[in-house]
Amino acid sequence: MTAPLPRVLLIEPQFVLRRTIVMVARDLGMVDFDEASNVGRARTLLAGDAFDGLVLDVQEGAQAMELLSDLRRGRFATAPDVRVVVLATDGKPVDEARLQALGVSRVLGKPVRISDLLAAIADAQAPGGGFAR
């Protein structure tokens, strides 16, 4: 029997990118993604379900940072110490010190190569990495 794939919440506003990431990950048998197009939808999913990790586009700025802060404070069904990979738009300033303080494991610039994102998730799945079930 095969071990279940880690469940990761993907919070990405761009429909085509979100669907492409999900389909590639499923085809490769790496990750079982749940999807949210914005922070508001992600809050609903996090309140009712536990995930093994998050991939978060920080395009929504303060709302995205507040979501991360609430996650770390244990305000969701998901464990407060789950691994988080952040997607940041190139050219937009990102408060890397704050992201590090919030326990973000990796920041990837957009446009992101899906192979780079999946590699970051695979690194987090490694023993002691965080996404493994």
GROMACS .gro file of N, CA, C and O in nm:
model
  532
    1MET      N    1   0.084  -0.118   0.000
    1MET     CA    2   0.000   0.000   0.000
    1MET      C    3   0.089   0.124   0.000
    1MET      O    4   0.187   0.132   0.071
    2THR      N    5   0.052   0.221  -0.079
    2THR     CA    6   0.130   0.343  -0.092
    2THR      C    7   0.091   0.443   0.016
    2THR      O    8  -0.025   0.454   0.051
    3ALA      N    9   0.191   0.514   0.066
    3ALA     CA   10   0.164   0.618   0.166
    3ALA      C   11   0.084   0.730   0.101
    3ALA      O   12   0.105   0.762  -0.017
    4PRO      N   13  -0.007   0.788   0.177
    4PRO     CA   14  -0.086   0.898   0.119
    4PRO      C   15   0.004   1.018   0.089
    4PRO      O   16   0.103   1.043   0.158
    5LEU      N   17  -0.031   1.089  -0.016
    5LEU     CA   18   0.043   1.209  -0.052
    5LEU      C   19   0.016   1.319   0.050
    5LEU      O   20  -0.093   1.327   0.106
    6PRO      N   21   0.114   1.405   0.073
    6PRO     CA   22   0.089   1.517   0.164
    6PRO      C   23  -0.017   1.610   0.105
    6PRO      O   24  -0.018   1.635  -0.016
    7ARG      N   25  -0.106   1.658   0.191
    7ARG     CA   26  -0.209   1.754   0.149
    7ARG      C   27  -0.154   1.894   0.173
    7ARG      O   28  -0.122   1.929   0.286
    8VAL      N   29  -0.147   1.971   0.067
    8VAL     CA   30  -0.092   2.105   0.073
    8VAL      C   31  -0.195   2.202   0.018
    8VAL      O   32  -0.256   2.177  -0.086
    9LEU      N   33  -0.215   2.312   0.090
    9LEU     CA   34  -0.308   2.415   0.043
    9LEU      C   35  -0.231   2.514  -0.043
    9LEU      O   36  -0.133   2.574   0.001
   10LEU      N   37  -0.275   2.529  -0.167
   10LEU     CA   38  -0.215   2.622  -0.262
   10LEU      C   39  -0.304   2.745  -0.270
   10LEU      O   40  -0.420   2.736  -0.311
   11ILE      N   41  -0.249   2.860  -0.231
   11ILE     CA   42  -0.322   2.986  -0.234
   11ILE      C   43  -0.259   3.070  -0.344
   11ILE      O   44  -0.152   3.127  -0.327
   12GLU      N   45  -0.325   3.073  -0.459
   12GLU     CA   46  -0.271   3.137  -0.579
   12GLU      C   47  -0.386   3.201  -0.657
   12GLU      O   48  -0.479   3.130  -0.695
   13PRO      N   49  -0.382   3.332  -0.682
   13PRO     CA   50  -0.493   3.399  -0.749
   13PRO      C   51  -0.503   3.371  -0.900
   13PRO      O   52  -0.612   3.379  -0.956
   14GLN      N   53  -0.394   3.335  -0.965
   14GLN     CA   54  -0.396   3.313  -1.110
   14GLN      C   55  -0.447   3.172  -1.141
   14GLN      O   56  -0.378   3.074  -1.114
   15PHE      N   57  -0.565   3.165  -1.200
   15PHE     CA   58  -0.630   3.037  -1.225
   15PHE      C   59  -0.543   2.942  -1.307
   15PHE      O   60  -0.527   2.825  -1.270
   16VAL      N   61  -0.487   2.990  -1.418
   16VAL     CA   62  -0.411   2.901  -1.506
   16VAL      C   63  -0.288   2.847  -1.434
   16VAL      O   64  -0.258   2.727  -1.442
   17LEU      N   65  -0.216   2.931  -1.362
   17LEU     CA   66  -0.099   2.886  -1.288
   17LEU      C   67  -0.139   2.786  -1.179
   17LEU      O   68  -0.076   2.681  -1.164
   18ARG      N   69  -0.245   2.818  -1.106
   18ARG     CA   70  -0.291   2.729  -0.999
   18ARG      C   71  -0.327   2.591  -1.054
   18ARG      O   72  -0.284   2.489  -1.002
   19ARG      N   73  -0.405   2.588  -1.160
   19ARG     CA   74  -0.447   2.460  -1.218
   19ARG      C   75  -0.328   2.382  -1.274
   19ARG      O   76  -0.321   2.261  -1.263
   20THR      N   77  -0.233   2.452  -1.335
   20THR     CA   78  -0.116   2.387  -1.392
   20THR      C   79  -0.032   2.323  -1.282
   20THR      O   80   0.012   2.208  -1.294
   21ILE      N   81  -0.010   2.396  -1.174
   21ILE     CA   82   0.066   2.341  -1.060
   21ILE      C   83  -0.001   2.216  -1.007
   21ILE      O   84   0.063   2.113  -0.985
   22VAL      N   85  -0.132   2.223  -0.988
   22VAL     CA   86  -0.207   2.110  -0.933
   22VAL      C   87  -0.198   1.989  -1.026
   22VAL      O   88  -0.172   1.877  -0.981
   23MET      N   89  -0.218   2.011  -1.155
   23MET     CA   90  -0.217   1.899  -1.249
   23MET      C   91  -0.078   1.835  -1.260
   23MET      O   92  -0.068   1.712  -1.263
   24VAL      N   93   0.026   1.916  -1.265
   24VAL     CA   94   0.162   1.860  -1.275
   24VAL      C   95   0.194   1.780  -1.149
   24VAL      O   96   0.247   1.669  -1.157
   25ALA      N   97   0.162   1.835  -1.032
   25ALA     CA   98   0.191   1.765  -0.907
   25ALA      C   99   0.115   1.632  -0.898
   25ALA      O  100   0.170   1.531  -0.854
   26ARG      N  101  -0.010   1.632  -0.943
   26ARG     CA  102  -0.088   1.507  -0.941
   26ARG      C  103  -0.032   1.407  -1.041
   26ARG      O  104  -0.023   1.287  -1.010
   27ASP      N  105   0.003   1.454  -1.160
   27ASP     CA  106   0.059   1.364  -1.262
   27ASP      C  107   0.188   1.298  -1.213
   27ASP      O  108   0.214   1.182  -1.242
   28LEU      N  109   0.268   1.374  -1.138
   28LEU     CA  110   0.394   1.322  -1.086
   28LEU      C  111   0.375   1.243  -0.956
   28LEU      O  112   0.469   1.182  -0.906
   29GLY      N  113   0.255   1.248  -0.899
   29GLY     CA  114   0.228   1.177  -0.774
   29GLY      C  115   0.305   1.232  -0.656
   29GLY      O  116   0.346   1.156  -0.568
   30MET      N  117   0.324   1.364  -0.652
   30MET     CA  118   0.404   1.426  -0.546
   30MET      C  119   0.322   1.484  -0.432
   30MET      O  120   0.361   1.474  -0.317
   31VAL      N  121   0.213   1.552  -0.468
   31VAL     CA  122   0.138   1.630  -0.371
   31VAL      C  123  -0.009   1.624  -0.406
   31VAL      O  124  -0.047   1.623  -0.523
   32ASP      N  125  -0.093   1.623  -0.303
   32ASP     CA  126  -0.236   1.637  -0.321
   32ASP      C  127  -0.272   1.779  -0.281
   32ASP      O  128  -0.281   1.811  -0.163
   33PHE      N  129  -0.284   1.867  -0.381
   33PHE     CA  130  -0.314   2.008  -0.354
   33PHE      C  131  -0.462   2.032  -0.336
   33PHE      O  132  -0.544   1.976  -0.409
   34ASP      N  133  -0.496   2.115  -0.240
   34ASP     CA  134  -0.627   2.178  -0.232
   34ASP      C  135  -0.602   2.322  -0.277
   34ASP      O  136  -0.493   2.374  -0.255
   35GLU      N  137  -0.702   2.385  -0.337
   35GLU     CA  138  -0.679   2.515  -0.397
   35GLU      C  139  -0.766   2.624  -0.336
   35GLU      O  140  -0.881   2.599  -0.302
   36ALA      N  141  -0.706   2.743  -0.328
   36ALA     CA  142  -0.779   2.864  -0.290
   36ALA      C  143  -0.730   2.976  -0.379
   36ALA      O  144  -0.610   2.989  -0.403
   37SER      N  145  -0.822   3.057  -0.428
   37SER     CA  146  -0.785   3.166  -0.517
   37SER      C  147  -0.751   3.294  -0.441
   37SER      O  148  -0.697   3.387  -0.500
   38ASN      N  149  -0.782   3.297  -0.311
   38ASN     CA  150  -0.752   3.417  -0.232
   38ASN      C  151  -0.742   3.381  -0.085
   38ASN      O  152  -0.776   3.269  -0.043
   39VAL      N  153  -0.697   3.477  -0.006
   39VAL     CA  154  -0.676   3.456   0.137
   39VAL      C  155  -0.807   3.428   0.209
   39VAL      O  156  -0.813   3.343   0.299
   40GLY      N  157  -0.915   3.495   0.169
   40GLY     CA  158  -1.045   3.471   0.233
   40GLY      C  159  -1.089   3.326   0.220
   40GLY      O  160  -1.133   3.264   0.317
   41ARG      N  161  -1.078   3.272   0.100
   41ARG     CA  162  -1.114   3.131   0.077
   41ARG      C  163  -1.020   3.039   0.153
   41ARG      O  164  -1.060   2.938   0.210
   42ALA      N  165  -0.892   3.075   0.159
   42ALA     CA  166  -0.794   2.994   0.231
   42ALA      C  167  -0.829   2.988   0.380
   42ALA      O  168  -0.815   2.882   0.442
   43ARG      N  169  -0.873   3.099   0.436
   43ARG     CA  170  -0.913   3.099   0.577
   43ARG      C  171  -1.024   2.999   0.604
   43ARG      O  172  -1.021   2.927   0.703
   44THR      N  173  -1.120   2.993   0.514
   44THR     CA  174  -1.230   2.898   0.529
   44THR      C  175  -1.179   2.755   0.526
   44THR      O  176  -1.218   2.672   0.610
   45LEU      N  177  -1.091   2.724   0.431
   45LEU     CA  178  -1.037   2.589   0.421
   45LEU      C  179  -0.950   2.554   0.542
   45LEU      O  180  -0.959   2.443   0.594
   46LEU      N  181  -0.869   2.649   0.587
   46LEU     CA  182  -0.781   2.624   0.702
   46LEU      C  183  -0.860   2.605   0.831
   46LEU      O  184  -0.817   2.532   0.920
   47ALA      N  185  -0.973   2.671   0.841
   47ALA     CA  186  -1.055   2.659   0.962
   47ALA      C  187  -1.115   2.519   0.975
   47ALA      O  188  -1.133   2.468   1.086
   48GLY      N  189  -1.144   2.455   0.862
   48GLY     CA  190  -1.213   2.328   0.867
   48GLY      C  191  -1.130   2.205   0.840
   48GLY      O  192  -1.174   2.093   0.863
   49ASP      N  193  -1.008   2.224   0.790
   49ASP     CA  194  -0.925   2.110   0.749
   49ASP      C  195  -0.781   2.129   0.794
   49ASP      O  196  -0.732   2.241   0.799
   50ALA      N  197  -0.716   2.018   0.821
   50ALA     CA  198  -0.572   2.022   0.854
   50ALA      C  199  -0.492   1.989   0.728
   50ALA      O  200  -0.523   1.892   0.659
   51PHE      N  201  -0.392   2.069   0.700
   51PHE     CA  202  -0.306   2.050   0.584
   51PHE      C  203  -0.165   2.022   0.631
   51PHE      O  204  -0.125   2.062   0.740
   52ASP      N  205  -0.088   1.956   0.545
   52ASP     CA  206   0.051   1.923   0.576
   52ASP      C  207   0.146   2.036   0.538
   52ASP      O  208   0.264   2.028   0.570
   53GLY      N  209   0.097   2.135   0.468
   53GLY     CA  210   0.179   2.249   0.428
   53GLY      C  211   0.097   2.348   0.349
   53GLY      O  212  -0.017   2.323   0.313
   54LEU      N  213   0.159   2.465   0.324
   54LEU     CA  214   0.094   2.571   0.247
   54LEU      C  215   0.191   2.625   0.143
   54LEU      O  216   0.311   2.634   0.168
   55VAL      N  217   0.135   2.661   0.028
   55VAL     CA  218   0.205   2.741  -0.072
   55VAL      C  219   0.120   2.866  -0.085
   55VAL      O  220   0.003   2.859  -0.121
   56LEU      N  221   0.178   2.981  -0.053
   56LEU     CA  222   0.103   3.106  -0.043
   56LEU      C  223   0.162   3.214  -0.132
   56LEU      O  224   0.278   3.252  -0.117
   57ASP      N  225   0.080   3.264  -0.224
   57ASP     CA  226   0.117   3.382  -0.300
   57ASP      C  227   0.087   3.502  -0.210
   57ASP      O  228  -0.023   3.515  -0.158
   58VAL      N  229   0.186   3.590  -0.191
   58VAL     CA  230   0.168   3.703  -0.099
   58VAL      C  231   0.121   3.829  -0.170
   58VAL      O  232   0.134   3.939  -0.118
   59GLN      N  233   0.060   3.812  -0.286
   59GLN     CA  234   0.008   3.924  -0.363
   59GLN      C  235  -0.092   4.009  -0.284
   59GLN      O  236  -0.099   4.129  -0.303
   60GLU      N  237  -0.166   3.948  -0.195
   60GLU     CA  238  -0.265   4.022  -0.117
   60GLU      C  239  -0.204   4.099   0.000
   60GLU      O  240  -0.275   4.154   0.084
   61GLY      N  241  -0.072   4.102   0.006
   61GLY     CA  242  -0.001   4.186   0.101
   61GLY      C  243  -0.035   4.162   0.247
   61GLY      O  244  -0.008   4.054   0.300
   62ALA      N  245  -0.093   4.263   0.310
   62ALA     CA  246  -0.121   4.257   0.453
   62ALA      C  247  -0.214   4.141   0.489
   62ALA      O  248  -0.197   4.078   0.593
   63GLN      N  249  -0.310   4.111   0.403
   63GLN     CA  250  -0.401   3.999   0.432
   63GLN      C  251  -0.326   3.866   0.433
   63GLN      O  252  -0.354   3.779   0.515
   64ALA      N  253  -0.232   3.850   0.340
   64ALA     CA  254  -0.153   3.726   0.336
   64ALA      C  255  -0.065   3.715   0.459
   64ALA      O  256  -0.052   3.607   0.519
   65MET      N  257  -0.004   3.827   0.500
   65MET     CA  258   0.082   3.825   0.619
   65MET      C  259  -0.001   3.797   0.745
   65MET      O  260   0.045   3.726   0.835
   66GLU      N  261  -0.121   3.851   0.750
   66GLU     CA  262  -0.209   3.826   0.864
   66GLU      C  263  -0.250   3.679   0.869
   66GLU      O  264  -0.258   3.620   0.977
   67LEU      N  265  -0.274   3.619   0.753
   67LEU     CA  266  -0.306   3.476   0.747
   67LEU      C  267  -0.191   3.395   0.805
   67LEU      O  268  -0.212   3.305   0.887
   68LEU      N  269  -0.069   3.426   0.763
   68LEU     CA  270   0.049   3.355   0.815
   68LEU      C  271   0.062   3.373   0.965
   68LEU      O  272   0.090   3.277   1.038
   69SER      N  273   0.041   3.494   1.011
   69SER     CA  274   0.050   3.522   1.154
   69SER      C  275  -0.055   3.443   1.232
   69SER      O  276  -0.025   3.383   1.335
   70ASP      N  277  -0.178   3.441   1.181
   70ASP     CA  278  -0.285   3.364   1.247
   70ASP      C  279  -0.254   3.214   1.246
   70ASP      O  280  -0.282   3.143   1.343
   71LEU      N  281  -0.196   3.167   1.136
   71LEU     CA  282  -0.157   3.026   1.128
   71LEU      C  283  -0.057   2.993   1.239
   71LEU      O  284  -0.073   2.895   1.311
   72ARG      N  285   0.044   3.076   1.254
   72ARG     CA  286   0.148   3.052   1.354
   72ARG      C  287   0.095   3.065   1.497
   72ARG      O  288   0.150   3.006   1.589
   73ARG      N  289  -0.014   3.138   1.514
   73ARG     CA  290  -0.077   3.151   1.647
   73ARG      C  291  -0.172   3.036   1.677
   73ARG      O  292  -0.234   3.033   1.783
   74GLY      N  293  -0.187   2.942   1.582
   74GLY     CA  294  -0.270   2.825   1.606
   74GLY      C  295  -0.419   2.851   1.592
   74GLY      O  296  -0.500   2.782   1.654
   75ARG      N  297  -0.458   2.942   1.508
   75ARG     CA  298  -0.599   2.978   1.494
   75ARG      C  299  -0.674   2.897   1.389
   75ARG      O  300  -0.789   2.927   1.358
   76PHE      N  301  -0.610   2.794   1.336
   76PHE     CA  302  -0.672   2.711   1.234
   76PHE      C  303  -0.660   2.564   1.272
   76PHE      O  304  -0.587   2.529   1.364
   77ALA      N  305  -0.731   2.478   1.197
   77ALA     CA  306  -0.722   2.334   1.220
   77ALA      C  307  -0.585   2.280   1.181
   77ALA      O  308  -0.541   2.176   1.231
   78THR      N  309  -0.515   2.350   1.094
   78THR     CA  310  -0.381   2.311   1.051
   78THR      C  311  -0.281   2.342   1.163
   78THR      O  312  -0.292   2.446   1.229
   79ALA      N  313  -0.185   2.253   1.182
   79ALA     CA  314  -0.084   2.273   1.287
   79ALA      C  315  -0.009   2.405   1.264
   79ALA      O  316   0.022   2.439   1.151
   80PRO      N  317   0.019   2.477   1.370
   80PRO     CA  318   0.083   2.608   1.356
   80PRO      C  319   0.227   2.603   1.305
   80PRO      O  320   0.280   2.704   1.259
   81ASP      N  321   0.288   2.485   1.306
   81ASP     CA  322   0.428   2.476   1.263
   81ASP      C  323   0.446   2.414   1.125
   81ASP      O  324   0.557   2.375   1.089
   82VAL      N  325   0.338   2.407   1.045
   82VAL     CA  326   0.351   2.348   0.910
   82VAL      C  327   0.446   2.432   0.826
   82VAL      O  328   0.465   2.551   0.848
   83ARG      N  329   0.504   2.365   0.727
   83ARG     CA  330   0.595   2.432   0.635
   83ARG      C  331   0.516   2.520   0.539
   83ARG      O  332   0.410   2.481   0.491
   84VAL      N  333   0.570   2.638   0.512
   84VAL     CA  334   0.507   2.733   0.420
   84VAL      C  335   0.610   2.776   0.316
   84VAL      O  336   0.720   2.817   0.350
   85VAL      N  337   0.571   2.764   0.190
   85VAL     CA  338   0.649   2.816   0.078
   85VAL      C  339   0.573   2.937   0.026
   85VAL      O  340   0.453   2.931   0.002
   86VAL      N  341   0.644   3.049   0.011
   86VAL     CA  342   0.583   3.174  -0.034
   86VAL      C  343   0.621   3.201  -0.179
   86VAL      O  344   0.736   3.182  -0.219
   87LEU      N  345   0.521   3.245  -0.256
   87LEU     CA  346   0.542   3.292  -0.392
   87LEU      C  347   0.531   3.443  -0.390
   87LEU      O  348   0.431   3.497  -0.343
   88ALA      N  349   0.634   3.512  -0.439
   88ALA     CA  350   0.635   3.658  -0.439
   88ALA      C  351   0.660   3.709  -0.580
   88ALA      O  352   0.746   3.657  -0.651
   89THR      N  353   0.585   3.811  -0.619
   89THR     CA  354   0.601   3.869  -0.752
   89THR      C  355   0.734   3.941  -0.760
   89THR      O  356   0.765   4.023  -0.674
   90ASP      N  357   0.813   3.907  -0.861
   90ASP     CA  358   0.941   3.976  -0.882
   90ASP      C  359   0.915   4.125  -0.899
   90ASP      O  360   0.819   4.165  -0.964
   91GLY      N  361   1.000   4.204  -0.838
   91GLY     CA  362   0.987   4.349  -0.849
   91GLY      C  363   0.907   4.411  -0.736
   91GLY      O  364   0.916   4.530  -0.712
   92LYS      N  365   0.827   4.333  -0.666
   92LYS     CA  366   0.752   4.384  -0.551
   92LYS      C  367   0.833   4.356  -0.425
   92LYS      O  368   0.883   4.245  -0.407
   93PRO      N  369   0.846   4.455  -0.338
   93PRO     CA  370   0.924   4.432  -0.217
   93PRO      C  371   0.855   4.330  -0.125
   93PRO      O  372   0.734   4.330  -0.111
   94VAL      N  373   0.936   4.243  -0.068
   94VAL     CA  374   0.887   4.142   0.025
   94VAL      C  375   0.966   4.159   0.154
   94VAL      O  376   1.088   4.173   0.151
   95ASP      N  377   0.896   4.160   0.265
   95ASP     CA  378   0.962   4.173   0.395
   95ASP      C  379   1.016   4.037   0.436
   95ASP      O  380   0.952   3.962   0.509
   96GLU      N  381   1.136   4.006   0.385
   96GLU     CA  382   1.194   3.874   0.410
   96GLU      C  383   1.220   3.849   0.557
   96GLU      O  384   1.207   3.736   0.603
   97ALA      N  385   1.255   3.953   0.632
   97ALA     CA  386   1.278   3.935   0.776
   97ALA      C  387   1.149   3.893   0.845
   97ALA      O  388   1.150   3.803   0.930
   98ARG      N  389   1.038   3.954   0.806
   98ARG     CA  390   0.909   3.916   0.867
   98ARG      C  391   0.869   3.775   0.825
   98ARG      O  392   0.819   3.697   0.907
   99LEU      N  393   0.891   3.742   0.698
   99LEU     CA  394   0.859   3.606   0.653
   99LEU      C  395   0.942   3.504   0.728
   99LEU      O  396   0.891   3.399   0.767
  100GLN      N  397   1.070   3.535   0.750
  100GLN     CA  398   1.156   3.443   0.825
  100GLN      C  399   1.105   3.431   0.969
  100GLN      O  400   1.100   3.321   1.025
  101ALA      N  401   1.064   3.543   1.028
  101ALA     CA  402   1.011   3.541   1.165
  101ALA      C  403   0.883   3.458   1.174
  101ALA      O  404   0.854   3.399   1.278
  102LEU      N  405   0.809   3.453   1.063
  102LEU     CA  406   0.685   3.374   1.060
  102LEU      C  407   0.711   3.230   1.017
  102LEU      O  408   0.617   3.154   0.994
  103GLY      N  409   0.837   3.192   1.007
  103GLY     CA  410   0.871   3.053   0.981
  103GLY      C  411   0.852   3.006   0.839
  103GLY      O  412   0.831   2.886   0.816
  104VAL      N  413   0.861   3.097   0.742
  104VAL     CA  414   0.849   3.057   0.602
  104VAL      C  415   0.975   2.981   0.563
  104VAL      O  416   1.087   3.026   0.588
  105SER      N  417   0.958   2.863   0.503
  105SER     CA  418   1.073   2.781   0.471
  105SER      C  419   1.142   2.822   0.342
  105SER      O  420   1.262   2.802   0.327
  106ARG      N  421   1.068   2.883   0.250
  106ARG     CA  422   1.129   2.921   0.122
  106ARG      C  423   1.046   3.030   0.056
  106ARG      O  424   0.923   3.028   0.063
  107VAL      N  425   1.112   3.124  -0.009
  107VAL     CA  426   1.047   3.228  -0.088
  107VAL      C  427   1.092   3.209  -0.233
  107VAL      O  428   1.211   3.208  -0.261
  108LEU      N  429   0.994   3.194  -0.322
  108LEU     CA  430   1.022   3.179  -0.464
  108LEU      C  431   0.964   3.299  -0.538
  108LEU      O  432   0.851   3.340  -0.512
  109GLY      N  433   1.043   3.354  -0.631
  109GLY     CA  434   0.995   3.467  -0.710
  109GLY      C  435   0.906   3.421  -0.825
  109GLY      O  436   0.922   3.311  -0.878
  110LYS      N  437   0.810   3.507  -0.859
  110LYS     CA  438   0.723   3.481  -0.974
  110LYS      C  439   0.770   3.569  -1.088
  110LYS      O  440   0.811   3.681  -1.064
  111PRO      N  441   0.768   3.522  -1.208
  111PRO     CA  442   0.710   3.393  -1.246
  111PRO      C  443   0.794   3.277  -1.192
  111PRO      O  444   0.916   3.282  -1.194
  112VAL      N  445   0.723   3.177  -1.144
  112VAL     CA  446   0.789   3.062  -1.083
  112VAL      C  447   0.789   2.945  -1.180
  112VAL      O  448   0.692   2.924  -1.253
  113ARG      N  449   0.900   2.875  -1.182
  113ARG     CA  450   0.904   2.750  -1.257
  113ARG      C  451   0.840   2.644  -1.168
  113ARG      O  452   0.874   2.631  -1.051
  114ILE      N  453   0.749   2.570  -1.225
  114ILE     CA  454   0.680   2.467  -1.147
  114ILE      C  455   0.779   2.365  -1.093
  114ILE      O  456   0.765   2.319  -0.980
  115SER      N  457   0.882   2.336  -1.168
  115SER     CA  458   0.983   2.242  -1.119
  115SER      C  459   1.051   2.295  -0.993
  115SER      O  460   1.082   2.219  -0.901
  116ASP      N  461   1.075   2.427  -0.987
  116ASP     CA  462   1.135   2.486  -0.867
  116ASP      C  463   1.040   2.477  -0.747
  116ASP      O  464   1.083   2.447  -0.636
  117LEU      N  465   0.912   2.502  -0.772
  117LEU     CA  466   0.813   2.492  -0.664
  117LEU      C  467   0.804   2.349  -0.613
  117LEU      O  468   0.806   2.325  -0.492
  118LEU      N  469   0.796   2.254  -0.703
  118LEU     CA  470   0.786   2.114  -0.662
  118LEU      C  471   0.914   2.068  -0.591
  118LEU      O  472   0.907   1.988  -0.499
  119ALA      N  473   1.029   2.121  -0.633
  119ALA     CA  474   1.154   2.089  -0.564
  119ALA      C  475   1.152   2.145  -0.422
  119ALA      O  476   1.197   2.079  -0.327
  120ALA      N  477   1.098   2.265  -0.403
  120ALA     CA  478   1.088   2.324  -0.269
  120ALA      C  479   0.995   2.241  -0.181
  120ALA      O  480   1.023   2.219  -0.063
  121ILE      N  481   0.889   2.191  -0.238
  121ILE     CA  482   0.797   2.105  -0.163
  121ILE      C  483   0.864   1.972  -0.131
  121ILE      O  484   0.853   1.921  -0.020
  122ALA      N  485   0.937   1.917  -0.228
  122ALA     CA  486   1.009   1.791  -0.204
  122ALA      C  487   1.112   1.808  -0.092
  122ALA      O  488   1.129   1.719  -0.008
  123ASP      N  489   1.182   1.923  -0.090
  123ASP     CA  490   1.278   1.950   0.017
  123ASP      C  491   1.207   1.952   0.152
  123ASP      O  492   1.260   1.901   0.251
  124ALA      N  493   1.088   2.009   0.155
  124ALA     CA  494   1.013   2.015   0.280
  124ALA      C  495   0.963   1.876   0.320
  124ALA      O  496   0.939   1.851   0.437
  125GLN      N  497   0.949   1.786   0.221
  125GLN     CA  498   0.904   1.649   0.250
  125GLN      C  499   1.016   1.562   0.305
  125GLN      O  500   0.988   1.457   0.362
  126ALA      N  501   1.138   1.605   0.287
  126ALA     CA  502   1.251   1.525   0.334
  126ALA      C  503   1.243   1.510   0.485
  126ALA      O  504   1.181   1.591   0.554
  127PRO      N  505   1.304   1.406   0.541
  127PRO     CA  506   1.300   1.387   0.687
  127PRO      C  507   1.339   1.515   0.759
  127PRO      O  508   1.439   1.577   0.728
  128GLY      N  509   1.252   1.554   0.851
  128GLY     CA  510   1.274   1.677   0.925
  128GLY      C  511   1.231   1.800   0.848
  128GLY      O  512   1.237   1.911   0.897
  129GLY      N  513   1.182   1.781   0.725
  129GLY     CA  514   1.145   1.893   0.641
  129GLY      C  515   1.009   1.951   0.668
  129GLY      O  516   0.990   2.069   0.659
  130GLY      N  517   0.909   1.869   0.696
  130GLY     CA  518   0.783   1.926   0.735
  130GLY      C  519   0.659   1.888   0.659
  130GLY      O  520   0.553   1.885   0.715
  131PHE      N  521   0.661   1.861   0.528
  131PHE     CA  522   0.540   1.830   0.456
  131PHE      C  523   0.508   1.681   0.460
  131PHE      O  524   0.401   1.640   0.421
  132ALA      N  525   0.599   1.600   0.505
  132ALA     CA  526   0.578   1.454   0.501
  132ALA      C  527   0.465   1.415   0.596
  132ALA      O  528   0.444   1.476   0.697
  133ARG      N  529   0.397   1.311   0.557
  133ARG     CA  530   0.288   1.259   0.643
  133ARG      C  531   0.342   1.149   0.729
  133ARG      O  532   0.416   1.067   0.692
   0.00000   0.00000   0.00000
